[in-house]
mmCIF file of C-alpha atoms in Angstrom:
data_model
loop_
_atom_site.group_PDB
_atom_site.id
_atom_site.type_symbol
_atom_site.label_atom_id
_atom_site.label_comp_id
_atom_site.label_asym_id
_atom_site.label_seq_id
_atom_site.Cartn_x
_atom_site.Cartn_y
_atom_site.Cartn_z
ATOM 1 C CA MET A 1 0.000 0.000 0.000
ATOM 2 C CA ASP A 2 1.436 3.399 -0.962
ATOM 3 C CA THR A 3 1.859 6.267 1.498
ATOM 4 C CA SER A 4 -1.211 8.225 0.368
ATOM 5 C CA ALA A 5 -3.439 5.148 0.600
ATOM 6 C CA ARG A 6 -2.038 4.388 4.038
ATOM 7 C CA ARG A 7 -2.914 7.910 5.186
ATOM 8 C CA ARG A 8 -6.502 7.386 4.049
ATOM 9 C CA THR A 9 -6.830 3.940 5.618
ATOM 10 C CA TRP A 10 -5.608 4.627 9.154
ATOM 11 C CA PRO A 11 -8.418 7.068 10.082
ATOM 12 C CA ARG A 12 -10.932 4.466 8.916
ATOM 13 C CA LEU A 13 -9.244 1.844 11.055
ATOM 14 C CA LEU A 14 -9.665 4.163 14.045
ATOM 15 C CA LEU A 15 -13.427 3.840 13.518
ATOM 16 C CA VAL A 16 -13.439 0.110 12.776
ATOM 17 C CA ILE A 17 -11.571 -0.721 16.007
ATOM 18 C CA PRO A 18 -14.162 0.829 18.385
ATOM 19 C CA ALA A 19 -16.949 -0.729 16.295
ATOM 20 C CA ALA A 20 -15.338 -4.127 16.825
ATOM 21 C CA GLY A 21 -14.982 -3.417 20.546
ATOM 22 C CA LEU A 22 -18.652 -2.445 20.759
ATOM 23 C CA LEU A 23 -19.547 -5.697 19.002
ATOM 24 C CA VAL A 24 -17.717 -7.647 21.709
ATOM 25 C CA LEU A 25 -19.490 -5.663 24.428
ATOM 26 C CA GLY A 26 -22.809 -6.231 22.670
ATOM 27 C CA LEU A 27 -22.205 -9.981 22.668
ATOM 28 C CA VAL A 28 -21.284 -9.875 26.357
ATOM 29 C CA ALA A 29 -24.470 -7.911 27.072
ATOM 30 C CA GLY A 30 -26.524 -10.533 25.260
ATOM 31 C CA LEU A 31 -24.961 -13.349 27.275
ATOM 32 C CA LEU A 32 -25.603 -11.438 30.501
ATOM 33 C CA LEU A 33 -29.274 -11.123 29.570
ATOM 34 C CA MET A 34 -29.408 -14.917 29.282
ATOM 35 C CA GLY A 35 -28.116 -15.338 32.825
ATOM 36 C CA ILE A 36 -24.540 -16.249 31.930
ATOM 37 C CA ALA A 37 -22.105 -14.869 34.504
ATOM 38 C CA LEU A 38 -19.478 -12.636 32.909
ATOM 39 C CA PRO A 39 -17.441 -9.616 34.048
ATOM 40 C CA ILE A 40 -19.466 -6.405 33.739
ATOM 41 C CA VAL A 41 -17.579 -3.342 32.506
ATOM 42 C CA SER A 42 -20.638 -1.116 32.913
ATOM 43 C CA ALA A 43 -23.808 -1.429 34.957
ATOM 44 C CA ARG A 44 -25.701 -0.278 31.861
ATOM 45 C CA LEU A 45 -24.284 -3.017 29.652
ATOM 46 C CA PRO A 46 -27.284 -5.410 29.579
ATOM 47 C CA GLU A 47 -29.844 -2.678 28.903
ATOM 48 C CA LEU A 48 -27.724 -1.315 26.043
ATOM 49 C CA HIS A 49 -27.489 -4.640 24.195
ATOM 50 C CA SER A 50 -29.589 -3.424 21.240
ATOM 51 C CA ALA A 51 -27.803 -0.073 20.974
ATOM 52 C CA LEU A 52 -24.384 -1.726 21.087
ATOM 53 C CA MET A 53 -25.201 -4.114 18.258
ATOM 54 C CA VAL A 54 -27.313 -1.886 15.989
ATOM 55 C CA PHE A 55 -25.903 1.626 16.424
ATOM 56 C CA GLY A 56 -22.451 0.946 17.860
ATOM 57 C CA PHE A 57 -21.437 -1.915 15.590
ATOM 58 C CA VAL A 58 -23.554 -2.230 12.444
ATOM 59 C CA GLY A 59 -24.512 1.447 12.218
ATOM 60 C CA THR A 60 -20.906 2.558 12.548
ATOM 61 C CA LEU A 61 -19.753 0.181 9.805
ATOM 62 C CA ILE A 62 -22.582 1.042 7.398
ATOM 63 C CA SER A 63 -22.104 4.792 7.784
ATOM 64 C CA LEU A 64 -18.318 4.374 7.480
ATOM 65 C CA GLU A 65 -18.748 2.545 4.192
ATOM 66 C CA ARG A 66 -20.986 5.350 2.938
ATOM 67 C CA ALA A 67 -18.429 7.947 4.043
ATOM 68 C CA VAL A 68 -15.714 6.118 2.111
ATOM 69 C CA ALA A 69 -17.934 6.046 -0.971
ATOM 70 C CA LEU A 70 -18.705 9.776 -0.689
ATOM 71 C CA ARG A 71 -15.065 10.754 -0.078
ATOM 72 C CA ALA A 72 -16.258 13.744 1.951
ATOM 73 C CA ALA A 73 -14.840 14.662 5.358
ATOM 74 C CA TRP A 74 -18.234 15.638 6.819
ATOM 75 C CA ALA A 75 -19.610 12.161 6.100
ATOM 76 C CA TYR A 76 -17.228 10.639 8.660
ATOM 77 C CA VAL A 77 -19.109 12.491 11.404
ATOM 78 C CA ALA A 78 -21.818 9.800 11.236
ATOM 79 C CA PRO A 79 -19.682 6.766 12.156
ATOM 80 C CA ALA A 80 -17.673 8.833 14.637
ATOM 81 C CA LEU A 81 -20.798 9.958 16.523
ATOM 82 C CA LEU A 82 -22.438 6.531 16.423
ATOM 83 C CA ALA A 83 -19.362 4.900 17.933
ATOM 84 C CA ALA A 84 -18.652 7.711 20.402
ATOM 85 C CA GLY A 85 -22.292 8.011 21.450
ATOM 86 C CA THR A 86 -22.574 4.304 22.186
ATOM 87 C CA ILE A 87 -19.377 4.388 24.228
ATOM 88 C CA LEU A 88 -20.596 7.482 26.087
ATOM 89 C CA ALA A 89 -23.870 5.727 26.943
ATOM 90 C CA LEU A 90 -21.850 3.064 28.767
ATOM 91 C CA THR A 91 -20.075 5.578 30.995
ATOM 92 C CA PRO A 92 -21.387 7.120 34.247
ATOM 93 C CA ALA A 93 -22.368 10.228 32.262
ATOM 94 C CA PRO A 94 -26.112 10.803 31.802
ATOM 95 C CA VAL A 95 -27.283 8.233 29.258
ATOM 96 C CA ILE A 96 -29.107 10.953 27.324
ATOM 97 C CA ALA A 97 -25.716 12.368 26.296
ATOM 98 C CA GLY A 98 -24.840 9.167 24.478
ATOM 99 C CA GLN A 99 -28.356 8.836 23.077
ATOM 100 C CA ALA A 100 -28.245 12.380 21.696
ATOM 101 C CA ALA A 101 -24.886 11.754 20.021
ATOM 102 C CA ILE A 102 -26.304 8.607 18.406
ATOM 103 C CA ALA A 103 -29.362 10.515 17.181
ATOM 104 C CA VAL A 104 -27.184 13.201 15.597
ATOM 105 C CA GLY A 105 -25.013 10.481 14.073
ATOM 106 C CA MET A 106 -28.091 8.883 12.525
ATOM 107 C CA ALA A 107 -29.184 12.278 11.182
ATOM 108 C CA VAL A 108 -25.818 12.687 9.462
ATOM 109 C CA HIS A 109 -26.140 9.126 8.162
ATOM 110 C CA ALA A 110 -29.465 10.069 6.564
ATOM 111 C CA LEU A 111 -27.767 13.100 4.996
ATOM 112 C CA GLN A 112 -25.177 10.762 3.506
ATOM 113 C CA TYR A 113 -27.926 9.265 1.368
ATOM 114 C CA ARG A 114 -29.098 12.714 0.329
ATOM 115 C CA ALA A 115 -25.590 13.333 -0.994
ATOM 116 C CA ILE A 116 -25.475 9.908 -2.656
ATOM 117 C CA TRP A 117 -28.879 10.579 -4.252
ATOM 118 C CA ALA A 118 -27.500 13.781 -5.784
ATOM 119 C CA ARG A 119 -24.898 11.627 -7.532
ATOM 120 C CA GLN A 120 -26.956 8.475 -8.105
ATOM 121 C CA PRO A 121 -30.740 9.030 -8.097
ATOM 122 C CA MET A 122 -31.536 5.317 -8.019
ATOM 123 C CA THR A 123 -34.263 3.239 -6.365
ATOM 124 C CA ALA A 124 -31.658 1.487 -4.218
ATOM 125 C CA THR A 125 -30.470 4.824 -2.831
ATOM 126 C CA ALA A 126 -34.044 5.839 -2.008
ATOM 127 C CA ILE A 127 -34.630 2.573 -0.136
ATOM 128 C CA GLN A 128 -31.420 3.007 1.835
ATOM 129 C CA GLY A 129 -32.523 6.531 2.681
ATOM 130 C CA LEU A 130 -35.829 5.166 3.976
ATOM 131 C CA GLY A 131 -33.895 2.760 6.168
ATOM 132 C CA ALA A 132 -31.716 5.543 7.550
ATOM 133 C CA VAL A 133 -34.748 7.717 8.347
ATOM 134 C CA THR A 134 -36.375 4.772 10.128
ATOM 135 C CA GLY A 135 -33.218 4.300 12.177
ATOM 136 C CA LEU A 136 -33.158 8.031 12.938
ATOM 137 C CA VAL A 137 -36.725 7.850 14.256
ATOM 138 C CA ALA A 138 -35.674 4.940 16.479
ATOM 139 C CA ALA A 139 -32.762 6.956 17.869
ATOM 140 C CA VAL A 140 -34.910 10.030 18.530
ATOM 141 C CA VAL A 141 -37.706 8.182 20.332
ATOM 142 C CA TRP A 142 -35.085 6.262 22.305
ATOM 143 C CA CYS A 143 -33.892 9.661 23.561
ATOM 144 C CA ALA A 144 -37.506 10.315 24.599
ATOM 145 C CA GLY A 145 -37.514 7.220 26.793
ATOM 146 C CA VAL A 146 -39.160 4.567 24.605
ATOM 147 C CA PRO A 147 -37.801 1.188 25.826
ATOM 148 C CA ALA A 148 -35.596 -0.908 23.545
ATOM 149 C CA PRO A 149 -38.104 -3.765 22.940
ATOM 150 C CA ARG A 150 -40.549 -1.249 21.435
ATOM 151 C CA LEU A 151 -37.835 -0.139 19.022
ATOM 152 C CA VAL A 152 -37.194 -3.573 17.503
ATOM 153 C CA PRO A 153 -39.436 -3.036 14.423
ATOM 154 C CA LEU A 154 -37.729 0.298 13.712
ATOM 155 C CA LEU A 155 -34.209 -1.015 14.255
ATOM 156 C CA GLY A 156 -34.955 -4.120 12.241
ATOM 157 C CA VAL A 157 -36.384 -2.180 9.299
ATOM 158 C CA PHE A 158 -33.402 0.204 9.349
ATOM 159 C CA LEU A 159 -31.005 -2.672 8.706
ATOM 160 C CA ILE A 160 -33.333 -4.752 6.526
ATOM 161 C CA LEU A 161 -33.891 -1.902 4.063
ATOM 162 C CA THR A 162 -30.205 -0.992 4.008
ATOM 163 C CA ILE A 163 -29.198 -4.541 3.123
ATOM 164 C CA THR A 164 -32.113 -5.119 0.733
ATOM 165 C CA ALA A 165 -31.154 -2.025 -1.245
ATOM 166 C CA GLU A 166 -27.628 -3.399 -1.602
ATOM 167 C CA ARG A 167 -29.126 -6.547 -3.088
ATOM 168 C CA LEU A 168 -31.245 -4.470 -5.469
ATOM 169 C CA GLU A 169 -28.080 -2.869 -6.834
ATOM 170 C CA LEU A 170 -26.698 -6.303 -7.671
ATOM 171 C CA ALA A 171 -30.049 -7.592 -8.923
ATOM 172 C CA ARG A 172 -29.791 -4.962 -11.672
ATOM 173 C CA ILE A 173 -27.215 -7.282 -13.267
ATOM 174 C CA ALA A 174 -30.102 -9.637 -14.029
ATOM 175 C CA ALA A 175 -32.269 -6.687 -15.184
ATOM 176 C CA PRO A 176 -35.344 -7.238 -12.976
ATOM 177 C CA GLY A 177 -37.137 -4.356 -14.691
ATOM 178 C CA ILE A 178 -38.645 -1.074 -13.561
ATOM 179 C CA ARG A 179 -41.821 -2.737 -12.267
ATOM 180 C CA ALA A 180 -39.807 -4.975 -9.953
ATOM 181 C CA GLU A 181 -37.878 -1.969 -8.640
ATOM 182 C CA ARG A 182 -41.076 -0.025 -8.053
ATOM 183 C CA LEU A 183 -42.591 -3.000 -6.237
ATOM 184 C CA LEU A 184 -39.605 -3.235 -3.895
ATOM 185 C CA PHE A 185 -39.711 0.504 -3.243
ATOM 186 C CA ALA A 186 -43.438 0.313 -2.444
ATOM 187 C CA LEU A 187 -42.834 -2.580 -0.039
ATOM 188 C CA SER A 188 -39.954 -0.676 1.572
ATOM 189 C CA LEU A 189 -41.933 2.551 1.938
ATOM 190 C CA ALA A 190 -44.845 0.683 3.502
ATOM 191 C CA LEU A 191 -42.534 -1.274 5.807
ATOM 192 C CA SER A 192 -40.861 1.922 7.024
ATOM 193 C CA ALA A 193 -44.227 3.613 7.625
ATOM 194 C CA VAL A 194 -45.656 0.615 9.466
ATOM 195 C CA ALA A 195 -42.535 0.311 11.631
ATOM 196 C CA ILE A 196 -42.970 3.936 12.708
ATOM 197 C CA LEU A 197 -46.690 3.335 13.259
ATOM 198 C CA SER A 198 -45.797 0.468 15.606
ATOM 199 C CA LEU A 199 -44.794 3.080 18.182
ATOM 200 C CA THR A 200 -48.434 4.088 18.634
ATOM 201 C CA SER A 201 -50.448 1.143 17.264
ATOM 202 C CA PRO A 202 -48.308 -1.982 17.664
ATOM 203 C CA VAL A 203 -51.239 -4.421 17.718
ATOM 204 C CA VAL A 204 -52.145 -3.464 14.145
ATOM 205 C CA ALA A 205 -48.759 -2.412 12.793
ATOM 206 C CA VAL A 206 -46.538 -5.357 13.749
ATOM 207 C CA PRO A 207 -48.593 -8.083 11.987
ATOM 208 C CA VAL A 208 -48.822 -5.864 8.894
ATOM 209 C CA ALA A 209 -45.045 -5.443 9.062
ATOM 210 C CA GLY A 210 -44.796 -9.232 9.078
ATOM 211 C CA ILE A 211 -46.818 -9.478 5.860
ATOM 212 C CA LEU A 212 -44.710 -6.782 4.200
ATOM 213 C CA LEU A 213 -41.504 -8.451 5.351
ATOM 214 C CA LEU A 214 -42.606 -11.730 3.785
ATOM 215 C CA GLY A 215 -43.248 -9.734 0.611
ATOM 216 C CA VAL A 216 -39.671 -8.424 0.694
ATOM 217 C CA VAL A 217 -38.369 -11.977 1.152
ATOM 218 C CA ALA A 218 -40.434 -13.161 -1.825
ATOM 219 C CA TRP A 219 -38.997 -10.308 -3.927
ATOM 220 C CA LEU A 220 -35.434 -11.200 -2.933
ATOM 221 C CA LEU A 221 -35.918 -14.877 -3.697
ATOM 222 C CA ARG A 222 -37.417 -13.993 -7.075
ATOM 223 C CA TYR A 223 -34.928 -11.389 -8.276
ATOM 224 C CA ASP A 224 -31.661 -11.780 -6.352
ATOM 225 C CA VAL A 225 -28.803 -13.198 -8.415
ATOM 226 C CA ALA A 226 -27.940 -15.531 -5.519
ATOM 227 C CA ARG A 227 -30.167 -18.237 -6.995
ATOM 228 C CA ALA A 228 -27.849 -18.368 -10.000
ATOM 229 C CA THR A 229 -24.489 -17.706 -8.351
ATOM 230 C CA VAL A 230 -24.999 -20.444 -5.752
ATOM 231 C CA ARG A 231 -24.012 -22.846 -8.545
ATOM 232 C CA MET A 232 -20.723 -21.027 -9.141
ATOM 233 C CA PRO A 233 -17.497 -21.972 -7.331
ATOM 234 C CA GLY A 234 -15.513 -20.004 -4.779
ATOM 235 C CA LEU A 235 -16.561 -16.609 -3.451
ATOM 236 C CA PRO A 236 -19.785 -16.244 -5.498
ATOM 237 C CA ARG A 237 -21.130 -19.520 -4.088
ATOM 238 C CA TYR A 238 -20.084 -18.607 -0.536
ATOM 239 C CA VAL A 239 -21.854 -15.245 -0.761
ATOM 240 C CA ALA A 240 -24.952 -16.830 -2.305
ATOM 241 C CA VAL A 241 -25.186 -19.515 0.387
ATOM 242 C CA CYS A 242 -25.031 -16.840 3.091
ATOM 243 C CA LEU A 243 -27.669 -14.761 1.319
ATOM 244 C CA LEU A 244 -30.130 -17.625 0.952
ATOM 245 C CA LEU A 245 -29.653 -18.591 4.602
ATOM 246 C CA GLY A 246 -30.271 -14.972 5.581
ATOM 247 C CA TYR A 247 -33.458 -14.823 3.536
ATOM 248 C CA GLY A 248 -34.663 -17.955 5.302
ATOM 249 C CA TRP A 249 -34.220 -16.299 8.696
ATOM 250 C CA LEU A 250 -35.915 -13.144 7.414
ATOM 251 C CA ALA A 251 -38.924 -15.277 6.474
ATOM 252 C CA VAL A 252 -38.932 -16.685 10.017
ATOM 253 C CA ALA A 253 -38.962 -13.118 11.340
ATOM 254 C CA GLY A 254 -41.824 -12.139 9.042
ATOM 255 C CA ALA A 255 -43.858 -15.110 10.252
ATOM 256 C CA GLY A 256 -43.016 -14.203 13.845
ATOM 257 C CA TRP A 257 -44.280 -10.647 13.435
ATOM 258 C CA LEU A 258 -47.388 -11.848 11.612
ATOM 259 C CA LEU A 259 -48.334 -14.575 14.093
ATOM 260 C CA GLY A 260 -46.799 -13.223 17.284
ATOM 261 C CA GLY A 261 -48.035 -9.667 16.992
ATOM 262 C CA ALA A 262 -46.858 -6.832 19.215
ATOM 263 C CA ARG A 263 -44.952 -8.875 21.777
ATOM 264 C CA THR A 264 -42.034 -7.234 23.591
ATOM 265 C CA GLU A 265 -40.988 -10.298 25.585
ATOM 266 C CA GLY A 266 -41.324 -14.068 25.545
ATOM 267 C CA VAL A 267 -40.233 -16.822 23.191
ATOM 268 C CA ILE A 268 -41.808 -15.479 19.972
ATOM 269 C CA TYR A 269 -40.286 -12.049 20.572
ATOM 270 C CA ASP A 270 -36.863 -13.602 21.239
ATOM 271 C CA ALA A 271 -37.004 -15.885 18.203
ATOM 272 C CA THR A 272 -38.203 -13.119 15.871
ATOM 273 C CA THR A 273 -35.707 -10.541 17.104
ATOM 274 C CA HIS A 274 -32.711 -12.814 16.762
ATOM 275 C CA ALA A 275 -33.888 -14.191 13.428
ATOM 276 C CA ILE A 276 -33.552 -10.599 12.170
ATOM 277 C CA PHE A 277 -30.390 -9.414 13.872
ATOM 278 C CA LEU A 278 -28.399 -12.667 13.978
ATOM 279 C CA GLY A 279 -29.930 -14.846 11.276
ATOM 280 C CA PHE A 280 -30.327 -12.109 8.682
ATOM 281 C CA VAL A 281 -28.087 -9.155 9.539
ATOM 282 C CA ILE A 282 -25.003 -10.969 10.838
ATOM 283 C CA THR A 283 -25.187 -13.608 8.109
ATOM 284 C CA MET A 284 -25.348 -10.789 5.555
ATOM 285 C CA ILE A 285 -22.299 -9.155 7.114
ATOM 286 C CA MET A 286 -20.468 -12.474 6.846
ATOM 287 C CA ALA A 287 -21.546 -12.676 3.197
ATOM 288 C CA HIS A 288 -20.325 -9.225 2.194
ATOM 289 C CA ALA A 289 -17.230 -8.850 4.397
ATOM 290 C CA PRO A 290 -14.811 -10.220 1.751
ATOM 291 C CA VAL A 291 -16.124 -7.564 -0.667
ATOM 292 C CA ILE A 292 -16.688 -4.548 1.583
ATOM 293 C CA LEU A 293 -13.680 -4.665 3.927
ATOM 294 C CA PRO A 294 -11.112 -4.464 1.100
ATOM 295 C CA ALA A 295 -12.863 -1.333 -0.183
ATOM 296 C CA VAL A 296 -13.032 0.280 3.272
ATOM 297 C CA LEU A 297 -9.652 -0.731 4.705
ATOM 298 C CA GLY A 298 -7.637 -1.513 1.587
ATOM 299 C CA VAL A 299 -6.797 -5.023 2.786
ATOM 300 C CA ARG A 300 -6.893 -8.153 0.698
ATOM 301 C CA ILE A 301 -9.369 -10.789 1.931
ATOM 302 C CA PRO A 302 -9.291 -13.668 -0.537
ATOM 303 C CA TYR A 303 -11.953 -16.340 -0.419
ATOM 304 C CA HIS A 304 -11.123 -19.377 1.728
ATOM 305 C CA VAL A 305 -13.294 -22.382 2.489
ATOM 306 C CA ALA A 306 -12.658 -21.734 6.215
ATOM 307 C CA LEU A 307 -15.176 -18.870 6.009
ATOM 308 C CA TYR A 308 -17.933 -21.479 5.958
ATOM 309 C CA VAL A 309 -17.044 -22.669 9.482
ATOM 310 C CA PRO A 310 -18.295 -19.635 11.477
ATOM 311 C CA VAL A 311 -21.240 -19.234 9.089
ATOM 312 C CA THR A 312 -22.308 -22.831 9.746
ATOM 313 C CA LEU A 313 -21.794 -22.462 13.493
ATOM 314 C CA LEU A 314 -23.967 -19.335 13.531
ATOM 315 C CA GLN A 315 -26.826 -21.099 11.735
ATOM 316 C CA LEU A 316 -26.673 -24.142 14.015
ATOM 317 C CA SER A 317 -26.447 -21.978 17.140
ATOM 318 C CA LEU A 318 -29.468 -19.942 16.116
ATOM 319 C CA LEU A 319 -31.415 -23.133 15.387
ATOM 320 C CA VAL A 320 -30.582 -24.393 18.880
ATOM 321 C CA ARG A 321 -31.655 -21.086 20.379
ATOM 322 C CA VAL A 322 -34.960 -20.916 18.493
ATOM 323 C CA VAL A 323 -35.943 -24.597 18.640
ATOM 324 C CA VAL A 324 -34.496 -25.862 21.915
ATOM 325 C CA GLY A 325 -34.388 -22.577 23.815
ATOM 326 C CA ASP A 326 -37.506 -20.769 22.606
ATOM 327 C CA ALA A 327 -39.862 -23.454 21.265
ATOM 328 C CA TRP A 328 -39.027 -26.110 23.870
ATOM 329 C CA GLY A 329 -38.512 -23.607 26.669
ATOM 330 C CA LEU A 330 -35.137 -24.943 27.824
ATOM 331 C CA THR A 331 -32.856 -22.302 29.331
ATOM 332 C CA LEU A 332 -29.821 -24.456 28.588
ATOM 333 C CA GLY A 333 -30.718 -24.413 24.887
ATOM 334 C CA LEU A 334 -31.083 -20.636 24.965
ATOM 335 C CA GLN A 335 -27.698 -20.228 26.615
ATOM 336 C CA ALA A 336 -25.973 -22.779 24.393
ATOM 337 C CA GLY A 337 -27.347 -21.060 21.309
ATOM 338 C CA GLY A 338 -26.236 -17.670 22.595
ATOM 339 C CA ILE A 339 -22.719 -18.840 23.388
ATOM 340 C CA GLY A 340 -22.461 -20.598 20.029
ATOM 341 C CA ALA A 341 -23.541 -17.473 18.161
ATOM 342 C CA ALA A 342 -21.011 -15.336 20.042
ATOM 343 C CA VAL A 343 -18.237 -17.823 19.250
ATOM 344 C CA ALA A 344 -19.308 -17.885 15.591
ATOM 345 C CA ILE A 345 -19.246 -14.091 15.264
ATOM 346 C CA LEU A 346 -15.897 -13.703 16.994
ATOM 347 C CA GLY A 347 -14.573 -16.714 15.100
ATOM 348 C CA PHE A 348 -15.542 -15.095 11.824
ATOM 349 C CA GLY A 349 -13.530 -12.020 12.757
ATOM 350 C CA VAL A 350 -10.503 -14.159 13.595
ATOM 351 C CA THR A 351 -10.906 -16.125 10.362
ATOM 352 C CA VAL A 352 -11.007 -12.953 8.268
ATOM 353 C CA VAL A 353 -7.864 -11.624 9.971
ATOM 354 C CA VAL A 354 -5.981 -14.901 9.489
ATOM 355 C CA VAL A 355 -7.032 -15.216 5.842
ATOM 356 C CA SER A 356 -6.004 -11.618 5.212
ATOM 357 C CA LEU A 357 -2.622 -12.063 6.884
ATOM 358 C CA ARG A 358 -1.987 -15.248 4.947
ATOM 359 C CA ALA A 359 -2.670 -13.390 1.742
ATOM 360 C CA GLY A 360 0.558 -11.604 2.567
ATOM 361 C CA ALA A 361 -0.155 -8.334 0.846
ATOM 362 C CA ARG A 362 -2.401 -5.315 0.895
ATOM 363 C CA THR A 363 -4.279 -4.256 -2.198
ATOM 364 C CA PRO A 364 -4.005 -0.753 -3.615
ATOM 365 C CA GLU A 365 -7.015 1.253 -2.571
ATOM 366 C CA ARG A 366 -9.567 1.586 -5.323
ATOM 367 C CA SER A 367 -13.214 2.341 -5.658
ATOM 368 C CA ARG A 368 -15.521 -0.249 -4.239
ATOM 369 C CA GLY A 369 -15.683 -3.296 -6.473
ATOM 370 C CA ARG A 370 -18.489 -5.764 -6.975
ATOM 371 C CA VAL A 371 -18.487 -9.476 -7.570
ATOM 372 C CA PRO A 372 -21.452 -11.556 -8.633
ATOM 373 C CA ALA A 373 -23.148 -12.506 -5.369
#
């Protein structure tokens, strides 16, 4: 890597490192909520589980990727505030200080899409913007004291729309047509609106969100190129396998919202929530990491069959959690599934680092590339 590229990469690494640390704390918080005894670095840790995972980890990485794409200094304010705000919320300072920083970070993240739209007025950009606005609403009402379980539809839709729009960009390779794009936008707009409506009318809104979510899954299964690339070798097949697994968990979540309704606790709530954030979101991160991280950090992450190991462990762990822990009501199954998922996520990070180091070289920084996925 040349000197100029190195100068650009190090500031990004300074945002990736706290995001990774917040991921670890988020996993610890989740294990604490399941009754597993672990050292507590903050008394607020368990109650901030959702914020750590969604805003501190995923939100920071998504907004960092957008900042890299925009190549504008102001755009880095979003990941910086999301990471800093989440850390601040863990400290003895008033929690509202951290919440406010996160809300401002989400506002800047929404502005990132406004800037991207000015360059690329595409349906995918509009859907991502809808997701960011939904996440911003979640952050604002969290500042107002709405408890985390009530925010799950908003937080889920924020990430679901962001990822779905990414898939739409790649689906354009197969030319789904303007009608298909308009259908996905209509589903996304309705899903965002219903998620916001769930704050005041959850009994009606959450089941409707479930129907819309199943519609999004049907769209993805119909138009995503993963159905074709799963038959290809190497990285395209790996990405496609992860995508199809993620869509399966998203269907589980849609059914959970449809049948379980506006629950904020209990087995259906637990299964639905983790089907979204572990089964769909984390599996999608595992799918796209070999493509996105080289663009963000300028490191080479070649495909290796070892990447399947943490992906498989995550799926099995989530099955144990949902079937043995939630459906059968066994605490041991819940805990075993939680520990397995944490090991899978951390193991994926270790695997990526090892594969990258074994590659033995860094790639010159270039604009974000795409592979068939």
